[in-house]
């Protein structure tokens, strides 16, 4: 089972990482976003990241040859050419639902839809389509080109055949799957979002600075990054939206977003992607 043309919908932090990982493995990408600026930024960052490959002791890649495999568009209709779809748009059901309804009309009925959502139930996403058996969760880790393992989520209706296709697709990307069952947040983000949120509460309550919180996790627990650096890497807006979804899914106050997190998002302090979050990246 081989896939050649992949529609990557959403060209933000995750979409561009997935597009890069795909073209580095010889696949063709149709990269789709509603925002032309996001597509331009994605191409620029993919080019820079491909150039850096050689510098970090990895095999250098032919940058222009890789970029020739990416076609950027704001037209969702171009997803019709795809034999596999990976969706990575903003973590808001109000945006994702109409997108899936439209993708369902545009794409051939047998084409699998991989939802790279942080927390939204895959069974719920499947219910927005006429192909719930072809919908699978594919939670990539950031930065995608460097992370070998993907959390794959089996929705209530996801078929064995779709899981086989998901594994085959990931193999083409030289990645491995850990398959888990479907409840909001799955494994990684049901735990991680609580940790990041609690670290923000610690800063809000002036127990410690962001630097000291992260230093404790790095030097005492051996984590490569502390929770607030991780929040900045993921995007504080994505953290906030994920906590809101977890809160409404479980009706459990343990997921209530910290007011400081909401304030930072309102102020445009989104982390690395905006140049400033708990740390300054400018
Ligand atoms: P992002 O904000 O960087 O990018 C989202 C992109 O989606 C934007 O460019 C936006 O213009 C685009 N978009 C919004 N609505 C659209 C539509 N209808 N059609 C096409 N494009 C549309 O977000 P991100 O960090 O790349 O996250 C994308 C998804 O991946 C989210 O569901 C998120 O929860 C999930 N995710 C994020 C991470 C992470 O570390 N950031 C990790 C795993 C999964």
CSV table of C-alpha atoms and ligand atoms in Angstrom, one decimal:
chain,number,residue,atom,x,y,z
A,1,UNK,CA,0.0,0.0,0.0
A,2,UNK,CA,1.7,3.2,-1.2
A,3,UNK,CA,0.4,6.8,-1.1
A,4,UNK,CA,1.7,9.5,-3.4
A,5,UNK,CA,-0.4,12.7,-3.2
A,6,UNK,CA,-1.2,14.0,0.3
A,7,UNK,CA,-3.5,16.9,1.1
A,8,UNK,CA,-2.2,18.7,4.1
A,9,UNK,CA,-4.9,21.1,5.3
A,10,UNK,CA,-3.8,23.9,7.6
A,11,UNK,CA,-0.3,25.4,7.0
A,12,UNK,CA,0.5,26.5,10.5
A,13,UNK,CA,3.1,25.1,13.0
A,14,UNK,CA,2.0,21.5,12.4
A,15,UNK,CA,0.9,21.6,8.7
A,16,UNK,CA,4.3,22.9,7.6
A,17,UNK,CA,6.2,20.3,9.7
A,18,UNK,CA,4.1,17.5,8.2
A,19,UNK,CA,4.5,18.9,4.6
A,20,UNK,CA,8.3,19.0,5.2
A,21,UNK,CA,8.5,15.4,6.5
A,22,UNK,CA,6.4,14.2,3.6
A,23,UNK,CA,8.4,15.8,0.8
A,24,UNK,CA,11.7,14.6,2.4
A,25,UNK,CA,10.3,11.1,1.9
A,26,UNK,CA,9.4,11.7,-1.8
A,27,UNK,CA,5.7,12.3,-1.4
A,28,UNK,CA,3.7,15.1,-3.2
A,29,UNK,CA,1.9,17.6,-1.0
A,30,UNK,CA,-1.0,19.8,-1.7
A,31,UNK,CA,-0.7,22.4,1.1
A,32,UNK,CA,-4.0,24.1,1.8
A,33,UNK,CA,-4.8,27.1,4.0
A,34,UNK,CA,-7.5,29.9,4.1
A,35,UNK,CA,-4.7,32.4,4.8
A,36,UNK,CA,-2.3,33.1,1.9
A,37,UNK,CA,0.1,34.7,4.5
A,38,UNK,CA,0.3,31.3,6.3
A,39,UNK,CA,1.1,29.5,3.1
A,40,UNK,CA,3.9,32.0,2.3
A,41,UNK,CA,5.3,31.7,5.8
A,42,UNK,CA,5.1,27.9,5.6
A,43,UNK,CA,7.2,27.8,2.4
A,44,UNK,CA,9.8,30.2,3.8
A,45,UNK,CA,10.1,28.1,7.0
A,46,UNK,CA,10.2,24.8,5.2
A,47,UNK,CA,13.0,26.1,3.0
A,48,UNK,CA,15.0,27.3,6.0
A,49,UNK,CA,14.4,24.1,7.9
A,50,UNK,CA,15.5,21.9,4.9
A,51,UNK,CA,18.6,24.0,4.6
A,52,UNK,CA,19.4,23.4,8.2
A,53,UNK,CA,19.3,19.6,7.8
A,54,UNK,CA,22.9,19.4,6.6
A,55,UNK,CA,24.1,21.7,9.4
A,56,UNK,CA,22.9,19.3,12.2
A,57,UNK,CA,24.9,16.4,10.9
A,58,UNK,CA,21.9,14.9,9.2
A,59,UNK,CA,22.0,13.9,5.5
A,60,UNK,CA,21.6,17.1,3.6
A,61,UNK,CA,18.7,17.3,1.2
A,62,UNK,CA,18.1,18.8,-2.2
A,63,UNK,CA,16.1,21.8,-1.0
A,64,UNK,CA,14.7,22.8,-4.5
A,65,UNK,CA,13.8,19.2,-5.4
A,66,UNK,CA,11.9,18.9,-2.1
A,67,UNK,CA,10.1,22.2,-2.5
A,68,UNK,CA,9.1,21.2,-6.1
A,69,UNK,CA,6.9,18.5,-4.4
A,70,UNK,CA,4.7,21.1,-2.6
A,71,UNK,CA,1.8,22.9,-4.2
A,72,UNK,CA,0.3,25.7,-2.1
A,73,UNK,CA,-3.3,26.7,-2.5
A,74,UNK,CA,-6.2,28.4,-0.7
A,75,UNK,CA,-8.7,26.2,-2.8
A,76,UNK,CA,-10.0,23.3,-0.8
A,77,UNK,CA,-11.2,21.7,-4.1
A,78,UNK,CA,-7.6,20.8,-4.8
A,79,UNK,CA,-7.8,18.1,-2.1
A,80,UNK,CA,-9.7,16.1,-4.8
A,81,UNK,CA,-6.3,14.9,-6.1
A,82,UNK,CA,-5.2,13.4,-2.8
A,83,UNK,CA,-5.1,9.8,-1.8
A,84,UNK,CA,-4.6,10.6,1.9
A,85,UNK,CA,-5.6,13.8,3.9
A,86,UNK,CA,-4.0,15.1,7.0
A,87,UNK,CA,-6.0,17.9,8.7
A,88,UNK,CA,-4.2,20.4,10.9
A,89,UNK,CA,-6.4,23.5,11.2
A,90,UNK,CA,-7.0,25.6,14.3
A,91,UNK,CA,-8.2,23.6,17.3
A,92,UNK,CA,-11.9,24.9,17.1
A,93,UNK,CA,-14.8,22.5,16.4
A,94,UNK,CA,-16.7,25.4,14.8
A,95,UNK,CA,-13.9,25.6,12.2
A,96,UNK,CA,-13.2,21.9,11.8
A,97,UNK,CA,-16.8,20.7,11.3
A,98,UNK,CA,-17.5,22.7,8.1
A,99,UNK,CA,-14.1,21.8,6.8
A,100,UNK,CA,-14.7,18.0,7.2
A,101,UNK,CA,-18.2,18.3,5.7
A,102,UNK,CA,-16.6,20.0,2.6
A,103,UNK,CA,-13.7,17.6,2.4
A,104,UNK,CA,-16.2,14.7,2.5
A,105,UNK,CA,-17.8,16.2,-0.7
A,106,UNK,CA,-14.5,16.9,-2.4
A,107,UNK,CA,-12.4,13.7,-1.8
A,108,UNK,CA,-12.9,10.2,-3.2
A,109,UNK,CA,-15.0,8.1,-0.8
A,110,UNK,CA,-12.1,5.6,0.0
A,111,UNK,CA,-9.6,8.4,1.0
A,112,UNK,CA,-8.7,8.3,4.7
A,113,UNK,CA,-8.9,11.5,6.8
A,114,UNK,CA,-6.2,11.8,9.5
A,115,UNK,CA,-7.2,14.3,12.1
A,116,UNK,CA,-4.1,15.9,13.7
A,117,UNK,CA,-6.2,17.3,16.6
A,118,UNK,CA,-4.8,17.9,20.1
A,119,UNK,CA,-7.8,16.8,22.0
A,120,UNK,CA,-11.1,16.6,20.0
A,121,UNK,CA,-12.7,13.2,19.9
A,122,UNK,CA,-12.1,11.3,16.7
A,123,UNK,CA,-15.5,9.7,16.9
A,124,UNK,CA,-17.0,13.2,17.0
A,125,UNK,CA,-14.9,14.3,14.0
A,126,UNK,CA,-16.0,11.1,12.2
A,127,UNK,CA,-19.7,12.1,12.8
A,128,UNK,CA,-19.1,15.2,10.6
A,129,UNK,CA,-18.5,12.9,7.6
A,130,UNK,CA,-20.2,10.1,5.7
A,131,UNK,CA,-17.1,8.0,6.1
A,132,UNK,CA,-16.5,7.6,9.9
A,133,UNK,CA,-14.8,4.3,9.2
A,134,UNK,CA,-12.2,6.2,7.2
A,135,UNK,CA,-11.5,8.8,9.9
A,136,UNK,CA,-8.5,8.2,12.2
A,137,UNK,CA,-6.7,10.4,14.7
A,138,UNK,CA,-3.0,11.1,13.9
A,139,UNK,CA,-1.5,13.2,16.7
A,140,UNK,CA,1.9,14.2,15.4
A,141,UNK,CA,4.5,15.6,17.8
A,142,UNK,CA,6.2,19.0,17.3
A,143,UNK,CA,8.6,19.5,15.5
A,144,UNK,CA,7.3,16.8,13.2
A,145,UNK,CA,10.5,16.1,11.1
A,146,UNK,CA,12.4,15.2,14.3
A,147,UNK,CA,9.8,13.1,16.1
A,148,UNK,CA,9.7,9.4,15.2
A,149,UNK,CA,6.5,8.3,17.0
A,150,UNK,CA,2.9,9.4,16.3
A,151,UNK,CA,-0.1,8.8,18.6
A,152,UNK,CA,-2.7,7.2,16.4
A,153,UNK,CA,-6.3,7.2,17.7
A,154,UNK,CA,-8.9,4.7,16.8
A,155,UNK,CA,-12.4,6.3,16.8
A,156,UNK,CA,-15.5,4.2,17.5
A,157,UNK,CA,-16.1,3.6,13.8
A,158,UNK,CA,-12.5,3.6,12.5
A,159,UNK,CA,-12.0,0.4,10.5
A,160,UNK,CA,-9.1,-2.1,10.7
A,161,UNK,CA,-8.4,-1.3,7.0
A,162,UNK,CA,-8.1,2.5,7.9
A,163,UNK,CA,-5.7,1.7,10.7
A,164,UNK,CA,-3.6,-0.4,8.3
A,165,UNK,CA,-3.5,2.5,5.9
A,166,UNK,CA,-2.6,4.9,8.7
A,167,UNK,CA,0.4,2.6,9.6
A,168,UNK,CA,1.4,2.3,6.0
A,169,UNK,CA,1.3,6.0,5.5
A,170,UNK,CA,3.4,6.7,8.6
A,171,UNK,CA,5.9,4.0,7.5
A,172,UNK,CA,6.3,6.0,4.3
A,173,UNK,CA,7.2,9.0,6.6
A,174,UNK,CA,9.6,6.7,8.5
A,175,UNK,CA,7.5,7.1,11.6
A,176,UNK,CA,5.9,4.5,14.0
A,177,UNK,CA,2.4,4.5,15.4
A,178,UNK,CA,1.3,3.9,19.0
A,179,UNK,CA,-2.4,3.1,18.7
A,180,UNK,CA,-4.7,4.2,21.5
A,181,UNK,CA,-8.5,4.4,22.0
A,182,UNK,CA,-10.6,7.5,21.7
A,183,UNK,CA,-11.5,9.9,24.5
A,184,UNK,CA,-10.8,13.6,24.3
A,185,UNK,CA,-7.1,14.4,24.8
A,186,UNK,CA,-6.2,10.7,24.2
A,187,UNK,CA,-3.1,9.9,26.2
A,188,UNK,CA,-0.5,12.6,25.6
A,189,UNK,CA,-2.6,15.8,25.8
A,190,UNK,CA,-5.0,14.6,28.5
A,191,UNK,CA,-1.9,14.6,30.7
A,192,UNK,CA,0.3,17.3,29.1
A,193,UNK,CA,-2.3,20.0,28.9
A,194,UNK,CA,-3.0,19.7,32.7
A,195,UNK,CA,0.8,20.0,33.4
A,196,UNK,CA,1.2,23.1,31.2
A,197,UNK,CA,-1.9,24.7,32.7
A,198,UNK,CA,-0.8,24.0,36.3
A,199,UNK,CA,2.6,25.5,35.5
A,200,UNK,CA,0.9,28.7,34.3
A,201,UNK,CA,-1.1,28.8,37.6
A,202,UNK,CA,2.2,28.5,39.5
A,203,UNK,CA,3.6,31.6,37.6
A,204,UNK,CA,0.3,33.5,38.0
A,205,UNK,CA,0.3,32.7,41.8
A,206,UNK,CA,3.9,34.0,41.9
A,207,UNK,CA,5.3,30.8,43.3
A,208,UNK,CA,8.2,30.9,40.8
A,209,UNK,CA,9.2,32.6,37.5
A,210,UNK,CA,8.7,30.7,34.2
A,211,UNK,CA,12.5,30.2,34.1
A,212,UNK,CA,12.6,28.6,37.5
A,213,UNK,CA,9.6,26.4,36.8
A,214,UNK,CA,11.2,25.1,33.6
A,215,UNK,CA,14.6,24.8,35.3
A,216,UNK,CA,13.1,22.4,37.9
A,217,UNK,CA,11.6,20.2,35.3
A,218,UNK,CA,14.8,20.1,33.2
A,219,UNK,CA,17.4,19.7,36.0
A,220,UNK,CA,15.4,17.7,38.6
A,221,UNK,CA,13.4,15.4,36.3
A,222,UNK,CA,15.7,15.3,33.2
A,223,UNK,CA,12.9,16.6,30.9
A,224,UNK,CA,14.5,18.1,27.7
A,225,UNK,CA,12.1,21.1,28.0
A,226,UNK,CA,10.0,22.5,30.9
A,227,UNK,CA,6.2,22.8,30.7
A,228,UNK,CA,6.2,26.6,29.8
A,229,UNK,CA,8.9,26.2,27.1
A,230,UNK,CA,6.7,23.3,25.8
A,231,UNK,CA,3.6,25.6,25.9
A,232,UNK,CA,5.5,28.2,23.9
A,233,UNK,CA,6.6,25.6,21.4
A,234,UNK,CA,3.0,24.2,20.9
A,235,UNK,CA,1.4,27.7,20.8
A,236,UNK,CA,-0.4,29.2,23.9
A,237,UNK,CA,-3.6,29.6,21.8
A,238,UNK,CA,-3.5,25.9,21.0
A,239,UNK,CA,-3.0,25.1,24.7
A,240,UNK,CA,-6.0,27.4,25.6
A,241,UNK,CA,-8.3,25.9,23.0
A,242,UNK,CA,-7.3,22.4,24.0
A,243,UNK,CA,-8.1,23.0,27.7
A,244,UNK,CA,-11.4,24.6,26.7
A,245,UNK,CA,-12.3,21.4,24.7
A,246,UNK,CA,-11.1,19.1,27.6
A,247,UNK,CA,-13.1,21.2,30.1
A,248,UNK,CA,-16.4,21.0,28.1
A,249,UNK,CA,-15.8,17.3,27.2
A,250,UNK,CA,-15.3,16.0,30.7
A,251,UNK,CA,-17.2,18.7,32.6
A,252,UNK,CA,-14.3,18.5,35.1
A,253,UNK,CA,-13.0,21.7,36.7
A,254,UNK,CA,-9.5,20.3,36.7
A,255,UNK,CA,-9.2,21.4,33.0
A,256,UNK,CA,-10.3,25.0,33.6
A,257,UNK,CA,-7.8,27.3,31.8
A,258,UNK,CA,-5.7,29.6,34.0
A,259,UNK,CA,-6.7,33.3,33.6
A,260,UNK,CA,-3.1,34.2,32.9
A,261,UNK,CA,-3.1,31.8,29.9
A,262,UNK,CA,-6.2,33.5,28.5
A,263,UNK,CA,-4.8,37.0,29.1
A,264,UNK,CA,-1.6,36.1,27.2
A,265,UNK,CA,-3.5,34.8,24.3
A,266,UNK,CA,-5.7,37.9,24.3
A,267,UNK,CA,-2.5,40.0,24.3
A,268,UNK,CA,-1.2,38.0,21.2
A,269,UNK,CA,1.6,36.4,23.3
A,270,UNK,CA,1.3,33.0,21.6
A,271,UNK,CA,4.8,31.7,22.1
A,272,UNK,CA,7.3,31.0,19.4
A,273,UNK,CA,4.9,31.5,16.5
A,274,UNK,CA,4.2,35.1,17.5
A,275,UNK,CA,7.8,35.8,18.7
A,276,UNK,CA,6.8,36.1,22.4
A,277,UNK,CA,5.2,34.0,25.1
A,278,UNK,CA,6.7,33.0,28.4
A,279,UNK,CA,10.0,33.7,26.6
A,280,UNK,CA,11.1,36.2,24.0
A,281,UNK,CA,12.1,34.7,20.6
A,282,UNK,CA,12.6,38.0,18.7
B,1,LIG,P1,-1.7,27.1,13.9
B,1,LIG,O1,-2.5,28.1,14.6
B,1,LIG,O2,-0.2,27.3,13.8
B,1,LIG,O3,-2.2,26.8,12.4
B,1,LIG,C1,-3.5,26.6,12.1
B,1,LIG,C2,-3.7,27.0,10.6
B,1,LIG,O4,-5.0,26.6,10.2
B,1,LIG,C3,-3.6,28.5,10.3
B,1,LIG,O5,-2.6,28.7,9.3
B,1,LIG,C4,-5.0,28.9,9.8
B,1,LIG,O6,-5.0,29.9,8.8
B,1,LIG,C5,-5.5,27.5,9.2
B,1,LIG,N1,-6.9,27.4,9.1
B,1,LIG,C6,-7.9,27.8,9.9
B,1,LIG,N2,-9.1,27.4,9.4
B,1,LIG,C7,-8.9,26.8,8.2
B,1,LIG,C8,-9.7,26.2,7.2
B,1,LIG,N3,-11.0,26.2,7.4
B,1,LIG,N4,-9.1,25.7,6.1
B,1,LIG,C9,-7.8,25.7,6.0
B,1,LIG,N5,-6.9,26.3,6.9
B,1,LIG,C10,-7.5,26.8,8.0
B,1,LIG,O7,-2.0,25.7,14.6
B,1,LIG,P2,-1.1,24.4,14.8
B,1,LIG,O8,-0.3,24.5,16.0
B,1,LIG,O9,-0.5,24.0,13.5
B,1,LIG,O10,-2.3,23.3,15.1
B,1,LIG,C11,-3.1,22.8,14.1
B,1,LIG,C12,-3.8,21.5,14.6
B,1,LIG,O11,-2.8,20.6,15.1
B,1,LIG,C13,-4.7,21.8,15.8
B,1,LIG,O12,-5.8,21.0,15.8
B,1,LIG,C14,-3.8,21.5,17.0
B,1,LIG,O13,-4.5,21.2,18.2
B,1,LIG,C15,-3.0,20.3,16.4
B,1,LIG,N6,-1.7,20.0,17.0
B,1,LIG,C16,-0.9,21.0,17.4
B,1,LIG,C17,0.4,20.7,17.9
B,1,LIG,C18,1.4,21.7,18.3
B,1,LIG,O14,2.4,21.4,18.9
B,1,LIG,N7,1.2,23.0,17.9
B,1,LIG,C19,0.8,19.3,18.1
B,1,LIG,C20,-0.1,18.3,17.7
B,1,LIG,C21,-1.4,18.7,17.2
